[in-house]
Amino acid sequence: MVLFRYLFILQVVRLALTYNFSNCNFEMILRIYHATIFRDLLKDLNGILFDQIEDCDSRTACLLKIDHHTFNPVPGCPSLPEKAFALKTKAALINYCPGYSETERNGTLEMTREIRNICLNQTSQILGLWLSCIQS
């Protein structure tokens, strides 16, 4: 019981410390996305897209979700933050979102094996969020 309470408190604290992306230079971030990140995402996906794509309703919300999906690895896909698109996303956010820091990451998830479909699904989600961000 105490363990669950402790985990809940950690999740609440993490949500409170999340960067809100409201002061970002969206135009510059989207230029970088169009110039490089988009190509890297497509290269990683290798033509595979998933049907159930998460959506977002504003650029701020989209960047929040892109940040979360890109830099918080899901079980089965620990290497996602080291992919080319992730490194370029991190650089864009650091350069065009004042006060953004890559040190706010949750590095506790370590998996020994990567499952291809999990990574592809996560990458597909990130691509869908970028497309929602453009449309916002």
mmCIF file of C-alpha atoms in Angstrom, residues 72-135:
data_model
loop_
_atom_site.group_PDB
_atom_site.id
_atom_site.type_symbol
_atom_site.label_atom_id
_atom_site.label_comp_id
_atom_site.label_asym_id
_atom_site.label_seq_id
_atom_site.Cartn_x
_atom_site.Cartn_y
_atom_site.Cartn_z
ATOM 1 C CA ASN A 72 10.083 8.541 -22.036
ATOM 2 C CA PRO A 73 10.740 5.094 -23.490
ATOM 3 C CA VAL A 74 7.939 2.563 -23.360
ATOM 4 C CA PRO A 75 8.597 -0.995 -22.211
ATOM 5 C CA GLY A 76 10.073 -2.891 -25.124
ATOM 6 C CA CYS A 77 11.544 0.194 -26.797
ATOM 7 C CA PRO A 78 14.265 1.728 -24.617
ATOM 8 C CA SER A 79 16.373 3.133 -27.472
ATOM 9 C CA LEU A 80 13.821 5.614 -28.840
ATOM 10 C CA PRO A 81 15.450 8.709 -27.220
ATOM 11 C CA GLU A 82 18.712 7.930 -29.047
ATOM 12 C CA LYS A 83 17.170 7.830 -32.541
ATOM 13 C CA ALA A 84 18.121 10.578 -35.018
ATOM 14 C CA PHE A 85 14.643 12.162 -34.954
ATOM 15 C CA ALA A 86 14.696 12.236 -31.139
ATOM 16 C CA LEU A 87 18.101 13.916 -30.994
ATOM 17 C CA LYS A 88 16.977 16.541 -33.519
ATOM 18 C CA THR A 89 13.713 17.044 -31.609
ATOM 19 C CA LYS A 90 15.653 17.543 -28.373
ATOM 20 C CA ALA A 91 17.947 20.084 -30.051
ATOM 21 C CA ALA A 92 14.980 21.995 -31.497
ATOM 22 C CA LEU A 93 13.201 22.113 -28.136
ATOM 23 C CA ILE A 94 16.341 23.214 -26.294
ATOM 24 C CA ASN A 95 17.069 25.931 -28.868
ATOM 25 C CA TYR A 96 13.523 27.256 -29.385
ATOM 26 C CA CYS A 97 11.757 26.702 -26.056
ATOM 27 C CA PRO A 98 13.248 29.046 -23.432
ATOM 28 C CA GLY A 99 13.806 27.203 -20.166
ATOM 29 C CA TYR A 100 13.334 23.736 -21.652
ATOM 30 C CA SER A 101 15.802 21.244 -20.242
ATOM 31 C CA GLU A 102 16.484 17.718 -21.372
ATOM 32 C CA THR A 103 17.464 16.795 -17.805
ATOM 33 C CA GLU A 104 13.789 16.426 -16.813
ATOM 34 C CA ARG A 105 13.674 12.918 -18.276
ATOM 35 C CA ASN A 106 12.622 9.755 -16.562
ATOM 36 C CA GLY A 107 15.574 7.437 -17.015
ATOM 37 C CA THR A 108 14.385 4.608 -14.797
ATOM 38 C CA LEU A 109 12.925 2.374 -17.501
ATOM 39 C CA GLU A 110 15.610 0.006 -18.678
ATOM 40 C CA MET A 111 14.730 -2.915 -20.870
ATOM 41 C CA THR A 112 17.100 -5.557 -22.124
ATOM 42 C CA ARG A 113 15.201 -6.392 -25.305
ATOM 43 C CA GLU A 114 13.620 -4.197 -27.943
ATOM 44 C CA ILE A 115 10.415 -5.376 -29.597
ATOM 45 C CA ARG A 116 10.188 -3.965 -33.121
ATOM 46 C CA ASN A 117 6.410 -3.379 -33.283
ATOM 47 C CA ILE A 118 6.371 -1.480 -29.997
ATOM 48 C CA CYS A 119 9.043 0.900 -31.275
ATOM 49 C CA LEU A 120 7.360 1.288 -34.640
ATOM 50 C CA ASN A 121 4.022 2.006 -32.985
ATOM 51 C CA GLN A 122 5.611 4.610 -30.706
ATOM 52 C CA THR A 123 7.389 6.218 -33.671
ATOM 53 C CA SER A 124 4.122 6.225 -35.619
ATOM 54 C CA GLN A 125 2.438 7.977 -32.668
ATOM 55 C CA ILE A 126 5.148 10.635 -32.672
ATOM 56 C CA LEU A 127 4.713 11.210 -36.418
ATOM 57 C CA GLY A 128 0.950 11.562 -35.927
ATOM 58 C CA LEU A 129 1.460 14.077 -33.137
ATOM 59 C CA TRP A 130 3.784 16.153 -35.347
ATOM 60 C CA LEU A 131 1.096 16.154 -38.056
ATOM 61 C CA SER A 132 -1.497 17.303 -35.497
ATOM 62 C CA CYS A 133 0.892 20.002 -34.365
ATOM 63 C CA ILE A 134 1.197 21.298 -37.932
ATOM 64 C CA GLN A 135 -2.590 21.375 -38.325
#
